[in-house]
Amino acid sequence: MTEDSRLDDLRGVSRRRFLAGAGATLGGVGAAKAIHNTTLGYGQLGMGTNLHEQDLASVVTERLAPSYDEMVDGTRLRLVEDGVTAWNEDATHRLEFTEDSADDAREADSELGLGGRLAALFADGKALLAGDYTFEFSQPEAFFERVAQADTRPDAVAAIRGRRDRTVDPAIVERFADVDPAKIEPLVDGLVTGFREHAGYDIPRYLAGSIEDNVVFGTVDLRKHFEGEVTFEAILESDGTGLFCWELVHRSMDALQAVGPWQQTVPVAACYISDRRHKHAFTGVTSVIREDGGLVFPMTFLDYTHSTLYDDLHITGVTGEGLAAYTDGHRADEVFW
């Protein structure tokens, strides 16, 4: 049989048959290389490090570019290079960080009837643009405890959200997770249930990728034969969609930012954490609080791949949920907001 005919046979097999047979294909050097790619590099053998050991703040902030442009009760508020602007049909205000004071911002806020939104943006905007803030990293439980007791800054959270801010219908998120998307702590767990109930980790596509990377060394695109629509609507319609780690991250970001931070029980921004060494991705979640006159970003990490895959493999009872990702088994090479 020629190489082309063997590949044609592989393209034609069903997902279930592929899953059953692919383990044997990943033998010998291919399996060894797959293990090397997925398990090493969290500090072992000098090949990398992990979230606990690396300079995590510098990675998290590398692409953090605050931007704010919101309509508040008919007034447009913007964060600009050296201040804040506010205008509507009746008035225009420009407040500069170097020239104006917090009292000036409160006066303009009162005149425009913005309920403190302008004043809060002015107070936090200078620090955001200058990078004058600190990060604190923790597991999800500690993160929520920390934020619950603090002076949260939803306008600052809005300023650090990226492209996935309010891009999906909150109703579809609620249908998927069976949780009001404004209730952030329950939503984090509701997404675990939603991914398990309506989707699953795409083990056949993973095995196809392992063969592609470690056996045929990228000469043929095997993953594409297992790809499909992965929007919330498509997942709910098919009710059994296979998802990869980066698709789980994108959907979790969509859900966590489905409503504005002012409506959330815990105002949060979500980001995409890329681990190039292990070809993995997971979700970062941060909030912004004001403490002792400065801005602090509490941050945690979620791995919906682990929480979904462990359930698919029926090993959750042994491994636990697998959701909390601030561990020495995760690393961050790049962070995208």
CSV table of C-alpha atoms in Angstrom, one decimal:
chain,number,residue,atom,x,y,z
A,1,MET,CA,0.0,0.0,0.0
A,2,THR,CA,1.3,3.5,-0.9
A,3,GLU,CA,1.7,6.3,1.7
A,4,ASP,CA,-1.1,8.2,0.0
A,5,SER,CA,-3.5,5.4,0.2
A,6,ARG,CA,-2.7,4.9,3.9
A,7,LEU,CA,-3.4,8.5,4.6
A,8,ASP,CA,-6.7,8.3,2.6
A,9,ASP,CA,-7.7,5.4,4.9
A,10,LEU,CA,-6.9,7.5,7.9
A,11,ARG,CA,-9.0,10.3,6.7
A,12,GLY,CA,-11.9,8.0,6.2
A,13,VAL,CA,-12.1,6.4,9.6
A,14,SER,CA,-14.6,7.5,12.1
A,15,ARG,CA,-13.7,9.5,15.3
A,16,ARG,CA,-14.5,6.5,17.4
A,17,ARG,CA,-12.4,4.1,15.4
A,18,PHE,CA,-9.6,6.6,15.3
A,19,LEU,CA,-9.7,6.9,19.1
A,20,ALA,CA,-9.6,3.2,19.5
A,21,GLY,CA,-6.7,2.6,17.2
A,22,ALA,CA,-4.5,5.7,17.6
A,23,GLY,CA,-2.8,4.5,20.8
A,24,ALA,CA,-1.0,1.8,18.9
A,25,THR,CA,0.2,4.3,16.3
A,26,LEU,CA,1.8,6.4,18.9
A,27,GLY,CA,4.4,3.8,19.7
A,28,GLY,CA,8.1,3.9,19.9
A,29,VAL,CA,9.8,7.3,19.3
A,30,GLY,CA,6.5,9.0,18.6
A,31,ALA,CA,5.2,8.2,22.1
A,32,ALA,CA,8.4,9.2,23.7
A,33,LYS,CA,8.4,12.5,21.9
A,34,ALA,CA,4.8,13.2,22.8
A,35,ILE,CA,5.6,12.5,26.5
A,36,HIS,CA,8.6,14.8,26.2
A,37,ASN,CA,6.4,17.6,24.7
A,38,THR,CA,3.6,17.4,27.2
A,39,THR,CA,5.2,16.6,30.6
A,40,LEU,CA,8.6,18.2,30.7
A,41,GLY,CA,9.5,21.8,31.0
A,42,TYR,CA,7.9,23.0,34.2
A,43,GLY,CA,11.3,23.4,35.9
A,44,GLN,CA,12.7,19.9,35.3
A,45,LEU,CA,16.0,19.4,33.6
A,46,GLY,CA,16.5,23.1,33.1
A,47,MET,CA,14.0,23.2,30.2
A,48,GLY,CA,11.7,25.9,31.6
A,49,THR,CA,9.8,26.9,34.7
A,50,ASN,CA,6.2,27.3,36.0
A,51,LEU,CA,3.7,29.9,37.2
A,52,HIS,CA,5.1,29.8,40.8
A,53,GLU,CA,8.8,30.3,39.8
A,54,GLN,CA,8.7,32.5,36.7
A,55,ASP,CA,8.6,36.3,36.6
A,56,LEU,CA,4.9,36.1,36.0
A,57,ALA,CA,4.0,39.7,36.3
A,58,SER,CA,6.2,40.7,33.4
A,59,VAL,CA,4.6,38.1,31.2
A,60,VAL,CA,1.1,39.1,32.2
A,61,THR,CA,1.7,42.8,31.6
A,62,GLU,CA,3.6,42.6,28.3
A,63,ARG,CA,0.5,43.0,26.1
A,64,LEU,CA,-1.7,44.7,28.7
A,65,ALA,CA,-2.8,47.9,26.9
A,66,PRO,CA,-5.6,49.7,28.8
A,67,SER,CA,-8.3,51.3,26.6
A,68,TYR,CA,-11.6,52.8,27.7
A,69,ASP,CA,-14.4,54.2,25.6
A,70,GLU,CA,-17.9,53.8,27.1
A,71,MET,CA,-21.3,55.5,26.9
A,72,VAL,CA,-22.6,56.3,30.4
A,73,ASP,CA,-26.2,57.8,30.5
A,74,GLY,CA,-25.7,59.6,27.2
A,75,THR,CA,-22.2,60.8,27.9
A,76,ARG,CA,-19.2,59.4,26.2
A,77,LEU,CA,-16.2,58.7,28.5
A,78,ARG,CA,-12.8,58.0,27.1
A,79,LEU,CA,-9.4,57.3,28.5
A,80,VAL,CA,-6.8,59.3,26.4
A,81,GLU,CA,-3.0,59.5,26.5
A,82,ASP,CA,-2.8,62.1,29.3
A,83,GLY,CA,-6.3,62.2,30.8
A,84,VAL,CA,-10.0,61.6,30.5
A,85,THR,CA,-12.5,63.2,28.2
A,86,ALA,CA,-16.3,63.3,28.7
A,87,TRP,CA,-18.8,64.9,26.3
A,88,ASN,CA,-22.5,64.8,25.4
A,89,GLU,CA,-24.8,67.2,23.6
A,90,ASP,CA,-24.7,69.8,26.3
A,91,ALA,CA,-21.1,69.8,27.7
A,92,THR,CA,-17.5,68.7,27.1
A,93,HIS,CA,-14.9,68.2,29.7
A,94,ARG,CA,-11.2,67.3,29.3
A,95,LEU,CA,-9.4,66.4,32.5
A,96,GLU,CA,-5.6,66.1,32.4
A,97,PHE,CA,-3.7,64.0,34.9
A,98,THR,CA,-1.0,66.6,35.3
A,99,GLU,CA,-3.2,69.6,35.6
A,100,ASP,CA,-6.4,68.6,37.2
A,101,SER,CA,-7.3,67.1,40.6
A,102,ALA,CA,-9.6,64.4,41.9
A,103,ASP,CA,-11.8,67.3,43.1
A,104,ASP,CA,-12.0,68.6,39.5
A,105,ALA,CA,-13.0,65.1,38.4
A,106,ARG,CA,-15.7,64.8,41.0
A,107,GLU,CA,-17.1,68.2,40.1
A,108,ALA,CA,-17.3,67.3,36.4
A,109,ASP,CA,-18.9,64.0,37.3
A,110,SER,CA,-21.5,65.7,39.4
A,111,GLU,CA,-22.3,68.2,36.6
A,112,LEU,CA,-22.7,65.4,34.1
A,113,GLY,CA,-24.7,63.2,36.5
A,114,LEU,CA,-22.4,60.2,36.0
A,115,GLY,CA,-22.8,58.7,39.5
A,116,GLY,CA,-19.0,58.5,40.1
A,117,ARG,CA,-18.0,56.8,36.9
A,118,LEU,CA,-15.9,59.8,35.6
A,119,ALA,CA,-14.3,60.3,39.0
A,120,ALA,CA,-13.4,56.6,39.3
A,121,LEU,CA,-11.9,56.6,35.8
A,122,PHE,CA,-9.8,59.7,36.5
A,123,ALA,CA,-8.6,58.3,39.8
A,124,ASP,CA,-7.4,55.0,38.2
A,125,GLY,CA,-6.6,56.0,34.7
A,126,LYS,CA,-3.2,57.5,35.3
A,127,ALA,CA,-2.0,54.4,37.1
A,128,LEU,CA,-3.3,52.2,34.4
A,129,LEU,CA,-1.6,54.0,31.6
A,130,ALA,CA,1.6,54.3,33.5
A,131,GLY,CA,1.7,50.7,34.6
A,132,ASP,CA,1.6,51.8,38.2
A,133,TYR,CA,0.0,48.7,39.8
A,134,THR,CA,0.9,45.4,41.3
A,135,PHE,CA,-0.3,41.9,40.6
A,136,GLU,CA,-1.2,39.2,43.2
A,137,PHE,CA,-1.6,35.6,42.1
A,138,SER,CA,-3.6,32.9,43.8
A,139,GLN,CA,-5.9,29.9,43.4
A,140,PRO,CA,-9.5,30.7,42.6
A,141,GLU,CA,-10.9,30.3,46.1
A,142,ALA,CA,-8.3,32.8,47.5
A,143,PHE,CA,-8.9,35.1,44.6
A,144,PHE,CA,-12.6,35.4,45.3
A,145,GLU,CA,-12.1,35.8,49.0
A,146,ARG,CA,-9.6,38.6,48.3
A,147,VAL,CA,-11.8,40.5,45.9
A,148,ALA,CA,-15.0,40.1,48.0
A,149,GLN,CA,-13.4,42.1,50.8
A,150,ALA,CA,-12.0,44.9,48.6
A,151,ASP,CA,-12.8,48.2,46.9
A,152,THR,CA,-13.3,46.8,43.4
A,153,ARG,CA,-12.9,49.1,40.4
A,154,PRO,CA,-15.2,48.0,37.6
A,155,ASP,CA,-14.2,50.9,35.3
A,156,ALA,CA,-10.6,49.9,35.5
A,157,VAL,CA,-11.6,46.3,34.8
A,158,ALA,CA,-13.4,47.6,31.7
A,159,ALA,CA,-10.2,49.4,30.6
A,160,ILE,CA,-8.1,46.2,30.6
A,161,ARG,CA,-10.6,43.9,28.9
A,162,GLY,CA,-9.6,42.9,25.4
A,163,ARG,CA,-11.4,42.0,22.2
A,164,ARG,CA,-13.7,39.4,23.7
A,165,ASP,CA,-15.5,42.0,25.9
A,166,ARG,CA,-19.3,41.7,25.6
A,167,THR,CA,-19.2,39.8,22.3
A,168,VAL,CA,-21.7,37.1,23.0
A,169,ASP,CA,-25.3,37.1,24.1
A,170,PRO,CA,-25.5,36.7,27.9
A,171,ALA,CA,-28.6,34.5,27.4
A,172,ILE,CA,-26.7,31.9,25.5
A,173,VAL,CA,-24.1,31.8,28.2
A,174,GLU,CA,-26.8,31.3,30.9
A,175,ARG,CA,-28.3,28.5,28.8
A,176,PHE,CA,-25.0,26.8,28.4
A,177,ALA,CA,-23.8,27.1,32.0
A,178,ASP,CA,-27.2,27.3,33.8
A,179,VAL,CA,-25.9,30.3,35.7
A,180,ASP,CA,-26.6,34.0,35.4
A,181,PRO,CA,-23.4,35.3,33.7
A,182,ALA,CA,-23.4,38.3,36.1
A,183,LYS,CA,-22.7,35.9,39.0
A,184,ILE,CA,-19.0,35.3,38.4
A,185,GLU,CA,-18.0,32.7,41.1
A,186,PRO,CA,-21.0,30.4,40.3
A,187,LEU,CA,-20.3,30.9,36.6
A,188,VAL,CA,-16.7,29.7,36.9
A,189,ASP,CA,-18.1,26.3,38.2
A,190,GLY,CA,-21.1,26.4,35.9
A,191,LEU,CA,-18.8,26.4,32.9
A,192,VAL,CA,-17.2,23.2,34.1
A,193,THR,CA,-20.7,21.6,34.2
A,194,GLY,CA,-21.6,23.1,30.8
A,195,PHE,CA,-18.4,21.8,29.0
A,196,ARG,CA,-18.9,18.4,30.5
A,197,GLU,CA,-22.6,18.2,29.7
A,198,HIS,CA,-22.7,19.8,26.2
A,199,ALA,CA,-19.1,19.2,24.9
A,200,GLY,CA,-15.9,17.3,25.9
A,201,TYR,CA,-12.2,17.4,25.3
A,202,ASP,CA,-11.5,16.4,21.7
A,203,ILE,CA,-9.3,13.3,22.4
A,204,PRO,CA,-9.5,12.1,18.8
A,205,ARG,CA,-8.2,15.4,17.5
A,206,TYR,CA,-5.5,15.4,20.1
A,207,LEU,CA,-4.4,12.0,19.0
A,208,ALA,CA,-4.5,13.0,15.4
A,209,GLY,CA,-2.3,16.0,16.3
A,210,SER,CA,0.1,13.8,18.2
A,211,ILE,CA,0.5,11.6,15.1
A,212,GLU,CA,0.9,14.7,12.9
A,213,ASP,CA,3.5,16.2,15.2
A,214,ASN,CA,5.4,13.2,16.4
A,215,VAL,CA,5.0,10.5,13.8
A,216,VAL,CA,4.6,12.1,10.4
A,217,PHE,CA,6.3,15.3,11.6
A,218,GLY,CA,3.8,17.8,10.1
A,219,THR,CA,3.9,16.5,6.6
A,220,VAL,CA,0.0,16.1,6.6
A,221,ASP,CA,-2.6,18.1,8.4
A,222,LEU,CA,-4.5,15.4,10.3
A,223,ARG,CA,-6.3,17.7,12.8
A,224,LYS,CA,-8.5,19.3,10.2
A,225,HIS,CA,-10.5,16.2,9.8
A,226,PHE,CA,-11.8,16.5,13.3
A,227,GLU,CA,-12.5,20.3,13.4
A,228,GLY,CA,-16.0,21.9,13.5
A,229,GLU,CA,-18.0,24.9,14.7
A,230,VAL,CA,-17.3,25.6,18.3
A,231,THR,CA,-19.5,28.7,19.2
A,232,PHE,CA,-21.8,28.3,22.1
A,233,GLU,CA,-24.7,28.0,19.7
A,234,ALA,CA,-23.0,25.2,17.7
A,235,ILE,CA,-22.0,23.4,20.9
A,236,LEU,CA,-25.6,23.5,22.2
A,237,GLU,CA,-27.0,22.4,18.9
A,238,SER,CA,-24.7,19.4,18.4
A,239,ASP,CA,-24.5,18.6,22.1
A,240,GLY,CA,-21.3,16.6,22.0
A,241,THR,CA,-18.7,18.9,20.3
A,242,GLY,CA,-15.1,18.1,20.8
A,243,LEU,CA,-13.1,21.1,22.0
A,244,PHE,CA,-9.3,21.8,22.2
A,245,CYS,CA,-7.7,23.7,25.0
A,246,TRP,CA,-7.6,27.0,23.1
A,247,GLU,CA,-11.3,26.7,22.2
A,248,LEU,CA,-12.2,26.1,25.9
A,249,VAL,CA,-10.2,29.3,26.7
A,250,HIS,CA,-12.0,31.4,24.1
A,251,ARG,CA,-15.4,30.2,25.2
A,252,SER,CA,-14.6,30.8,28.9
A,253,MET,CA,-13.4,34.3,28.1
A,254,ASP,CA,-16.6,35.0,26.2
A,255,ALA,CA,-18.6,33.8,29.1
A,256,LEU,CA,-16.7,35.6,31.8
A,257,GLN,CA,-16.9,38.9,29.9
A,258,ALA,CA,-20.4,38.5,28.6
A,259,VAL,CA,-21.8,41.3,30.7
A,260,GLY,CA,-20.2,44.6,31.7
A,261,PRO,CA,-18.1,44.6,34.9
A,262,TRP,CA,-20.5,47.0,36.5
A,263,GLN,CA,-23.2,44.3,36.5
A,264,GLN,CA,-21.0,41.5,37.7
A,265,THR,CA,-20.9,40.3,41.3
A,266,VAL,CA,-17.1,40.3,40.9
A,267,PRO,CA,-15.9,42.6,38.1
A,268,VAL,CA,-13.4,40.5,36.1
A,269,ALA,CA,-11.3,40.6,32.9
A,270,ALA,CA,-10.2,37.4,31.3
A,271,CYS,CA,-7.1,36.6,29.2
A,272,TYR,CA,-5.6,33.8,27.1
A,273,ILE,CA,-2.5,32.2,28.6
A,274,SER,CA,-0.3,30.4,26.1
A,275,ASP,CA,2.2,27.7,27.1
A,276,ARG,CA,4.2,27.3,23.9
A,277,ARG,CA,6.4,24.6,25.4
A,278,HIS,CA,3.5,22.2,25.9
A,279,LYS,CA,1.2,23.5,23.2
A,280,HIS,CA,-1.4,24.3,25.8
A,281,ALA,CA,-3.6,27.2,26.7
A,282,PHE,CA,-5.6,28.1,29.8
A,283,THR,CA,-7.6,31.0,31.2
A,284,GLY,CA,-6.4,33.9,33.3
A,285,VAL,CA,-9.0,35.9,35.4
A,286,THR,CA,-8.2,39.2,37.1
A,287,SER,CA,-10.0,42.0,38.9
A,288,VAL,CA,-8.8,45.4,39.9
A,289,ILE,CA,-9.1,46.8,43.5
A,290,ARG,CA,-7.9,50.0,45.2
A,291,GLU,CA,-5.9,49.5,48.4
A,292,ASP,CA,-3.8,52.0,50.4
A,293,GLY,CA,-4.1,54.5,47.6
A,294,GLY,CA,-2.8,52.2,44.8
A,295,LEU,CA,-4.2,49.7,42.3
A,296,VAL,CA,-3.8,46.0,42.8
A,297,PHE,CA,-4.7,43.2,40.3
A,298,PRO,CA,-5.7,40.0,42.1
A,299,MET,CA,-5.4,37.2,39.5
A,300,THR,CA,-6.1,33.5,39.3
A,301,PHE,CA,-5.9,30.8,36.6
A,302,LEU,CA,-8.4,28.3,35.4
A,303,ASP,CA,-7.8,25.1,33.2
A,304,TYR,CA,-11.1,24.0,31.7
A,305,THR,CA,-9.1,21.4,29.7
A,306,HIS,CA,-8.2,19.5,32.9
A,307,SER,CA,-11.7,19.8,34.4
A,308,THR,CA,-13.3,18.5,31.2
A,309,LEU,CA,-10.8,15.9,30.2
A,310,TYR,CA,-10.6,14.3,33.6
A,311,ASP,CA,-14.3,13.8,33.6
A,312,ASP,CA,-14.2,12.4,30.0
A,313,LEU,CA,-11.6,9.8,31.2
A,314,HIS,CA,-13.6,9.0,34.4
A,315,ILE,CA,-10.6,9.9,36.6
A,316,THR,CA,-12.1,12.9,38.4
A,317,GLY,CA,-12.5,10.9,41.6
A,318,VAL,CA,-8.7,10.4,41.6
A,319,THR,CA,-7.4,13.7,40.2
A,320,GLY,CA,-10.1,16.1,41.5
A,321,GLU,CA,-11.8,18.7,39.4
A,322,GLY,CA,-8.6,20.0,37.8
A,323,LEU,CA,-9.9,23.5,37.4
A,324,ALA,CA,-7.5,25.5,39.6
A,325,ALA,CA,-4.4,26.2,37.5
A,326,TYR,CA,-2.1,28.3,39.7
A,327,THR,CA,0.2,25.3,40.0
A,328,ASP,CA,3.7,24.1,39.3
A,329,GLY,CA,2.3,22.1,36.4
A,330,HIS,CA,1.4,25.2,34.4
A,331,ARG,CA,3.5,27.9,32.8
A,332,ALA,CA,2.9,31.1,30.8
A,333,ASP,CA,4.9,32.1,27.8
A,334,GLU,CA,2.5,34.7,26.4
A,335,VAL,CA,-0.7,36.4,27.7
A,336,PHE,CA,-3.2,37.9,25.4
A,337,TRP,CA,-6.0,40.3,26.7
